[in-house]
XYZ file of C-alpha atoms in Angstrom:
468
model
C -29.801 26.357 -2.785
C -30.301 22.784 -1.346
C -30.218 21.861 2.201
C -26.531 20.410 3.141
C -26.643 17.236 5.241
C -25.148 18.493 8.166
C -23.776 22.607 9.457
C -20.574 20.711 10.609
C -19.127 19.911 7.071
C -16.767 16.835 7.259
C -13.470 17.511 5.730
C -12.096 15.930 2.682
C -8.220 15.106 2.664
C -5.323 14.376 0.598
C -4.322 11.580 2.403
C -0.518 11.850 1.121
C -0.668 15.874 2.334
C -2.127 15.351 6.426
C 0.489 15.327 8.687
C -0.402 11.867 10.196
C 1.391 9.590 12.030
C -0.705 7.190 10.574
C -4.378 6.650 8.381
C -6.621 3.397 9.919
C -7.613 1.292 6.549
C -10.931 -0.758 6.959
C -11.329 -3.475 4.466
C -14.824 -4.220 2.768
C -16.624 -6.562 5.570
C -14.754 -3.707 8.259
C -16.734 -0.863 5.906
C -20.137 -2.341 5.878
C -20.352 -3.001 9.290
C -19.112 0.444 10.460
C -21.738 1.881 7.525
C -24.796 -0.244 8.867
C -23.659 0.895 12.344
C -24.198 5.187 11.291
C -26.986 4.750 9.342
C -28.657 3.025 11.916
C -27.494 6.248 14.424
C -28.566 8.610 11.758
C -31.653 9.769 9.572
C -32.713 7.386 6.996
C -30.654 9.147 3.736
C -27.775 11.463 5.619
C -24.847 9.119 4.796
C -25.485 9.491 0.749
C -26.303 13.075 1.490
C -22.522 13.169 3.037
C -21.173 11.560 0.292
C -23.060 12.961 -2.566
C -21.979 16.694 -1.020
C -18.388 15.697 -0.351
C -18.289 14.465 -3.931
C -19.374 17.710 -5.007
C -16.861 19.497 -3.067
C -14.254 17.376 -4.548
C -15.393 17.728 -8.478
C -15.648 21.498 -7.501
C -12.304 22.634 -6.568
C -10.785 19.713 -9.129
C -12.414 20.701 -12.252
C -13.760 24.097 -11.544
C -13.743 25.180 -15.540
C -14.977 21.448 -16.728
C -17.392 22.105 -19.948
C -19.401 19.299 -18.051
C -19.729 16.752 -15.686
C -20.491 13.538 -17.077
C -21.588 10.812 -14.136
C -21.744 7.256 -14.522
C -24.419 5.971 -11.819
C -25.328 1.865 -11.643
C -27.919 0.795 -10.094
C -26.217 0.599 -6.363
C -25.749 2.687 -3.336
C -22.211 4.046 -5.246
C -24.838 5.277 -7.632
C -26.492 6.782 -5.445
C -23.591 8.742 -4.412
C -22.546 10.032 -7.801
C -26.517 10.991 -8.372
C -26.631 13.128 -5.134
C -23.223 14.862 -6.437
C -24.996 15.931 -9.237
C -28.047 16.584 -7.409
C -25.317 19.379 -5.588
C -23.916 20.229 -8.843
C -26.533 21.430 -10.450
C -27.438 23.136 -7.786
C -23.826 25.225 -8.024
C -24.636 26.120 -11.823
C -22.836 23.255 -13.761
C -23.643 21.213 -16.168
C -24.081 17.928 -15.390
C -25.256 14.630 -17.399
C -26.139 11.469 -15.406
C -25.482 7.751 -17.460
C -27.919 5.614 -15.660
C -26.096 2.003 -15.996
C -28.815 -0.535 -15.394
C -32.630 -0.822 -14.346
C -33.201 2.084 -12.510
C -36.678 -0.499 -10.479
C -32.958 -1.730 -9.090
C -31.941 1.101 -6.888
C -31.994 1.062 -3.256
C -34.522 3.472 -1.528
C -31.679 5.933 -0.804
C -30.005 5.955 -4.227
C -33.777 6.276 -5.603
C -34.605 8.842 -3.593
C -31.449 10.439 -4.754
C -32.382 9.829 -8.202
C -35.965 11.617 -8.069
C -34.067 14.741 -6.061
C -31.811 15.118 -9.006
C -34.457 14.028 -11.861
C -36.991 16.732 -10.116
C -34.221 19.780 -10.001
C -33.811 18.681 -13.753
C -30.742 16.800 -14.164
C -30.261 15.704 -17.150
C -30.175 11.544 -16.686
C -29.952 9.327 -19.498
C -29.868 5.008 -19.899
C -26.850 3.286 -21.228
C -23.488 5.093 -21.839
C -23.091 8.270 -23.487
C -22.390 8.980 -27.596
C -19.636 9.929 -27.155
C -16.437 9.633 -24.916
C -16.033 11.870 -22.204
C -13.932 15.246 -23.622
C -10.505 17.032 -22.130
C -12.477 19.566 -20.687
C -15.008 17.567 -19.295
C -14.838 15.592 -15.544
C -16.360 11.888 -15.695
C -17.084 10.819 -11.735
C -17.026 7.315 -11.659
C -20.439 6.148 -9.262
C -20.228 2.645 -10.677
C -19.624 -0.082 -7.831
C -17.256 1.242 -5.315
C -17.495 -1.568 -2.498
C -20.065 -3.446 -4.024
C -18.327 -5.157 -5.689
C -18.641 -8.885 -5.501
C -17.188 -10.061 -8.925
C -15.321 -8.123 -11.484
C -17.544 -5.876 -13.738
C -19.553 -7.572 -16.440
C -22.040 -6.491 -19.055
C -23.475 -3.130 -19.160
C -21.128 -1.818 -16.389
C -18.084 -3.598 -17.971
C -18.949 -1.556 -20.679
C -19.025 1.374 -18.815
C -15.985 1.340 -16.906
C -13.991 0.649 -20.874
C -15.831 3.536 -21.807
C -14.176 5.799 -18.817
C -10.676 4.449 -19.374
C -11.310 5.589 -23.217
C -12.103 8.725 -22.711
C -10.177 11.613 -22.604
C -11.580 13.487 -19.288
C -9.861 13.572 -15.481
C -11.757 10.891 -13.571
C -12.881 11.059 -10.826
C -14.141 7.581 -8.642
C -16.141 7.573 -5.857
C -15.038 5.236 -2.627
C -12.446 2.510 -4.298
C -12.054 2.932 -8.654
C -15.315 0.326 -10.185
C -13.615 -2.733 -9.902
C -11.107 -3.102 -7.963
C -11.206 -5.197 -4.699
C -11.334 -2.967 -1.561
C -9.360 -5.751 0.599
C -6.391 -6.837 -1.993
C -6.194 -4.592 -4.821
C -5.256 -7.250 -6.934
C -6.060 -6.955 -10.562
C -5.022 -9.670 -13.618
C -3.186 -7.966 -15.762
C -4.518 -9.210 -19.219
C -7.868 -7.442 -17.900
C -7.372 -4.688 -16.219
C -7.887 -1.879 -19.317
C -11.945 -3.161 -19.003
C -11.954 -4.481 -15.586
C -11.325 -1.694 -13.722
C -11.529 2.084 -13.810
C -7.928 4.266 -13.706
C -9.160 6.865 -11.801
C -6.939 10.505 -11.997
C -8.466 11.014 -8.559
C -10.318 8.923 -6.090
C -12.585 9.966 -2.869
C -12.488 7.093 -0.170
C -16.208 7.584 1.541
C -16.199 6.753 5.669
C -12.917 4.435 5.624
C -10.277 4.503 3.857
C -9.614 0.663 2.352
C -6.320 -1.121 1.868
C -6.841 -1.668 -1.780
C -6.138 1.754 -2.554
C -2.091 1.523 -1.077
C -1.164 -2.262 -1.629
C -1.057 -4.141 -5.486
C -2.353 -3.081 -8.377
C -4.786 -0.459 -6.631
C -2.064 2.224 -6.792
C -1.933 2.377 -10.120
C -5.683 2.503 -10.516
C -6.635 5.418 -7.510
C -4.472 8.463 -9.121
C -4.408 10.461 -6.130
C -6.345 9.165 -2.446
C -8.709 11.220 -0.725
C -10.692 10.779 2.120
C -13.686 12.177 3.814
C -14.927 10.607 6.598
C -18.738 11.487 6.476
C -18.558 12.723 10.328
C -18.235 8.870 11.301
C -15.865 7.767 13.818
C -15.009 4.091 12.998
C -16.219 1.613 16.025
C -13.984 -1.458 14.103
C -10.365 -1.865 15.177
C -8.046 -1.090 12.063
C -7.611 -3.713 9.387
C -4.218 -2.493 9.000
C -2.688 0.788 9.278
C -1.009 3.571 6.571
C 2.267 4.920 7.298
C 1.834 8.286 6.671
C 5.232 11.211 6.434
C 5.962 11.604 10.231
C 6.294 7.693 10.902
C 9.422 7.223 9.346
C 11.990 6.052 11.229
C 14.649 9.344 10.660
C 18.360 9.740 12.236
C 17.848 10.292 16.300
C 19.328 12.845 17.176
C 22.983 12.653 18.880
C 24.457 14.144 21.472
C 27.893 15.335 21.022
C 29.646 13.101 23.675
C 28.259 10.424 21.461
C 30.808 8.231 19.649
C 30.224 5.345 17.368
C 30.262 2.558 19.773
C 27.144 4.231 20.627
C 25.520 3.533 17.751
C 25.569 -0.002 17.342
C 27.258 -2.418 14.786
C 26.101 -3.904 11.431
C 27.679 -7.221 10.098
C 26.113 -8.090 6.742
C 27.119 -11.533 5.200
C 26.721 -12.077 1.205
C 28.624 -11.278 -1.911
C 29.496 -14.166 -3.037
C 30.967 -14.343 -7.166
C 29.372 -12.411 -9.930
C 27.002 -10.378 -6.754
C 29.817 -8.635 -4.241
C 27.423 -5.631 -5.757
C 24.238 -6.351 -3.289
C 26.120 -7.093 -0.280
C 28.347 -3.809 -0.772
C 25.452 -1.765 -1.125
C 23.873 -2.952 1.457
C 26.749 -2.907 4.123
C 27.106 1.138 2.216
C 23.410 2.004 3.326
C 23.701 0.414 7.298
C 26.631 3.331 7.283
C 24.546 6.125 5.322
C 21.554 5.342 8.314
C 23.730 5.062 11.405
C 25.591 2.658 11.830
C 28.279 3.175 13.900
C 30.433 0.714 12.340
C 29.160 -1.548 9.814
C 31.621 -5.107 9.083
C 31.219 -6.870 5.525
C 31.655 -10.320 5.882
C 32.238 -11.522 1.351
C 31.221 -15.324 0.612
C 34.070 -14.939 -2.238
C 35.691 -18.411 -0.835
C 38.349 -18.438 -3.467
C 39.128 -14.587 -3.262
C 41.765 -13.579 -1.507
C 41.498 -10.934 1.215
C 43.396 -8.603 0.173
C 41.246 -8.170 -2.782
C 38.602 -7.448 -1.531
C 39.983 -4.875 1.612
C 38.620 -1.488 0.434
C 35.481 0.163 -1.239
C 36.708 3.038 -2.658
C 33.732 5.188 -2.515
C 33.238 3.550 1.751
C 37.101 3.165 2.812
C 35.314 3.115 6.402
C 33.720 0.052 5.440
C 35.309 -2.945 7.056
C 35.925 -6.237 5.325
C 36.375 -9.680 6.811
C 36.728 -13.714 5.684
C 34.864 -14.226 8.903
C 32.297 -13.156 11.375
C 33.625 -11.594 14.154
C 32.711 -13.136 17.959
C 31.227 -9.447 18.018
C 28.386 -10.111 15.705
C 26.419 -12.428 18.572
C 26.869 -9.605 20.800
C 24.336 -7.088 22.233
C 23.834 -4.397 20.143
C 25.415 -6.395 16.975
C 22.607 -6.979 13.898
C 23.495 -8.843 11.401
C 22.454 -8.476 7.599
C 22.261 -11.772 5.640
C 21.746 -13.014 2.413
C 22.089 -9.897 -0.348
C 24.103 -11.672 -3.611
C 24.951 -14.978 -1.441
C 23.918 -17.269 -4.356
C 23.691 -21.240 -2.991
C 27.150 -19.578 -1.102
C 25.201 -18.470 1.505
C 23.514 -22.057 2.716
C 26.849 -23.088 4.778
C 27.129 -20.395 6.698
C 22.837 -20.042 7.771
C 23.012 -22.348 10.894
C 25.195 -20.280 12.838
C 23.895 -16.883 12.001
C 19.932 -17.766 12.411
C 21.747 -20.028 15.564
C 23.895 -17.071 17.750
C 22.743 -13.683 16.130
C 20.427 -11.533 18.300
C 19.415 -9.477 15.873
C 19.621 -10.727 12.101
C 17.935 -9.448 9.199
C 17.584 -12.323 6.148
C 17.207 -11.074 2.830
C 17.667 -12.689 -1.405
C 19.004 -16.267 -1.340
C 19.444 -16.063 2.699
C 15.273 -16.431 2.116
C 15.685 -18.776 -0.640
C 17.922 -21.534 1.115
C 15.558 -21.417 4.304
C 12.678 -21.721 2.180
C 14.347 -25.003 0.437
C 15.809 -26.606 3.860
C 13.669 -28.290 7.155
C 16.606 -27.776 9.519
C 17.275 -23.608 8.520
C 12.798 -23.433 9.198
C 13.821 -25.049 12.613
C 16.298 -22.964 13.640
C 14.646 -20.046 12.309
C 11.471 -20.816 14.022
C 13.273 -21.126 17.603
C 14.814 -17.599 17.683
C 11.576 -16.046 18.450
C 11.042 -18.333 21.805
C 14.867 -17.245 22.721
C 13.624 -13.179 22.692
C 15.830 -12.340 19.188
C 14.524 -10.364 16.521
C 14.212 -11.451 13.202
C 13.269 -8.971 9.774
C 12.277 -11.409 6.312
C 13.259 -8.630 3.591
C 10.895 -10.835 1.191
C 10.160 -10.114 -2.737
C 6.880 -11.764 -3.365
C 8.106 -14.569 -5.396
C 10.551 -15.043 -2.404
C 7.076 -14.780 0.032
C 5.264 -17.729 -2.406
C 8.920 -19.763 -1.909
C 8.640 -19.456 1.981
C 4.622 -19.561 1.911
C 5.205 -22.913 -0.725
C 2.354 -21.188 -2.832
C 1.965 -19.447 -6.487
C 3.335 -15.631 -6.669
C 0.133 -14.897 -7.894
C -1.184 -16.225 -4.555
C 0.888 -13.433 -2.668
C 0.004 -10.546 -5.312
C -4.264 -11.836 -4.394
C -3.564 -11.072 -0.701
C -0.182 -8.719 0.166
C -1.958 -8.723 3.799
C -2.905 -11.614 4.185
C 0.433 -13.479 3.069
C 2.725 -11.186 5.456
C 0.648 -12.578 8.530
C 0.633 -16.010 7.416
C 4.242 -15.395 7.353
C 5.190 -13.716 10.418
C 3.679 -16.121 12.237
C 5.167 -18.821 10.768
C 8.892 -17.527 11.043
C 7.900 -15.666 14.387
C 9.173 -12.712 12.304
C 9.210 -8.995 11.210
C 7.599 -9.042 7.726
C 8.413 -6.898 5.059
C 6.654 -7.615 1.913
C 8.311 -5.932 -0.661
C 6.644 -4.334 -3.872
C 3.758 -2.270 -4.386
C 2.625 -0.862 -1.327
C 5.139 -2.873 0.889
C 3.467 -5.082 3.581
C 5.421 -4.368 6.949
C 3.260 -7.181 9.503
C 4.680 -8.939 12.888
C 3.681 -11.892 14.328
C 0.378 -11.164 16.353
C -2.569 -9.479 16.457
C -1.623 -6.304 15.836
C -2.461 -4.744 12.075
C -0.046 -5.267 9.615
C 1.088 -1.599 7.964
C 0.996 -0.384 4.349
C 3.787 1.902 3.080
C 2.765 4.391 0.113
C 5.603 6.105 -0.195
C 8.444 4.781 -3.420
C 7.471 4.491 -7.127
C 8.381 2.002 -10.038
C 12.005 4.125 -10.395
C 12.902 1.185 -7.307
C 12.111 -2.040 -9.694
C 15.779 -1.840 -10.596
C 18.511 -3.961 -8.954
C 20.135 -3.134 -5.524
C 16.830 -1.691 -4.493
C 16.200 -4.540 -1.573
C 20.197 -5.176 -0.849
C 19.677 -1.654 0.204
C 16.526 -1.426 1.835
C 18.276 -4.764 4.293
C 21.094 -3.103 5.345
C 18.859 0.351 6.014
C 16.951 -2.044 8.161
C 19.771 -3.719 9.874
C 21.399 0.352 10.852
């Protein structure tokens, strides 16, 4: 039997099944610093042995009846983790084969020791790619790049990535799907199929990485798992992953409370042809618990009585202008949903008087084009007034005066930059929405939701919900 790395085995967590309010996320630089400190405090080879044993345990749990476990290992520490996993799987009686991609002479010392251990107990280690793709009845382990990526896969490693993506076997990636940057999760769609492994499961080791939960990362990782290898990180988190218990659900209400106890939302938007956006925001504010919701439609030529009732939520109160109460404490304005160009004249008053404000859609586009409106937005924070911006990537790019690919290539950085520039909380929508505020606190990633939200109106619902 193998000598296990420690008597107390670190737990393996299925990230979204564990009851946590948040998970700390560490990017590449922080993860490497944590690894260096841990390695200096432990006997040589310990971290790699722990990683390999964790990978073997998860492989056993995920594919107990796989005919063969095929490990693809490159010549870095990630490959060493795969070799250690093969060592343990062989001891557990599994049929396991390692395809070593690259020159074995380039293996770091720990990985070279793992190769020797695996060979000495009879693990089959071959050079180059297997002759046939992995079958449905097999399990493939991706131990190619992990955190070690400096640029996109190329040469033999790129061929190995393509081999994994062509096969029918489920894929377990170690630390990261090979080809995925640890910090951003951004991939060029034109090369994603051949430059990044699309895993069915990813076991993040030592630290959880931000890229697993935002941008293209969510499509590449499959089910996310985590093992801290028994190490408590000393580095501050680069970001936080919101857990399922961190949601902003309704607060318990006392019997003696009334509608005036729960604040009011004033929705401003809905020009001709886009009235539905404002109605969706207003309905969402009601359903999320606001005591009263007023809806100021921007259809200048529409008679007041033609927009006086929403049959689905008749409790909505339509207005032809904002009530003065909108500027009082306990009142929130949500502005921009379906506003078109008509929202621009309303913005100076809204920016200059609303104590609590959610800006979405066309309000953001108008501010991006108008220096005076930008100044009014920046002046809000010094007055102690709260502002939330809810841009999608293109709206964020307009506000940052850059290309949308620049935003998507560093979603965390773009959100932080926008929050600092505008003095506002920013909710950067998209796959793994990023929530951040001005200052040094790490941004948060919301991992919930899916591609079905990619349809007209869902952003309006979000704006109304946040306002409530």
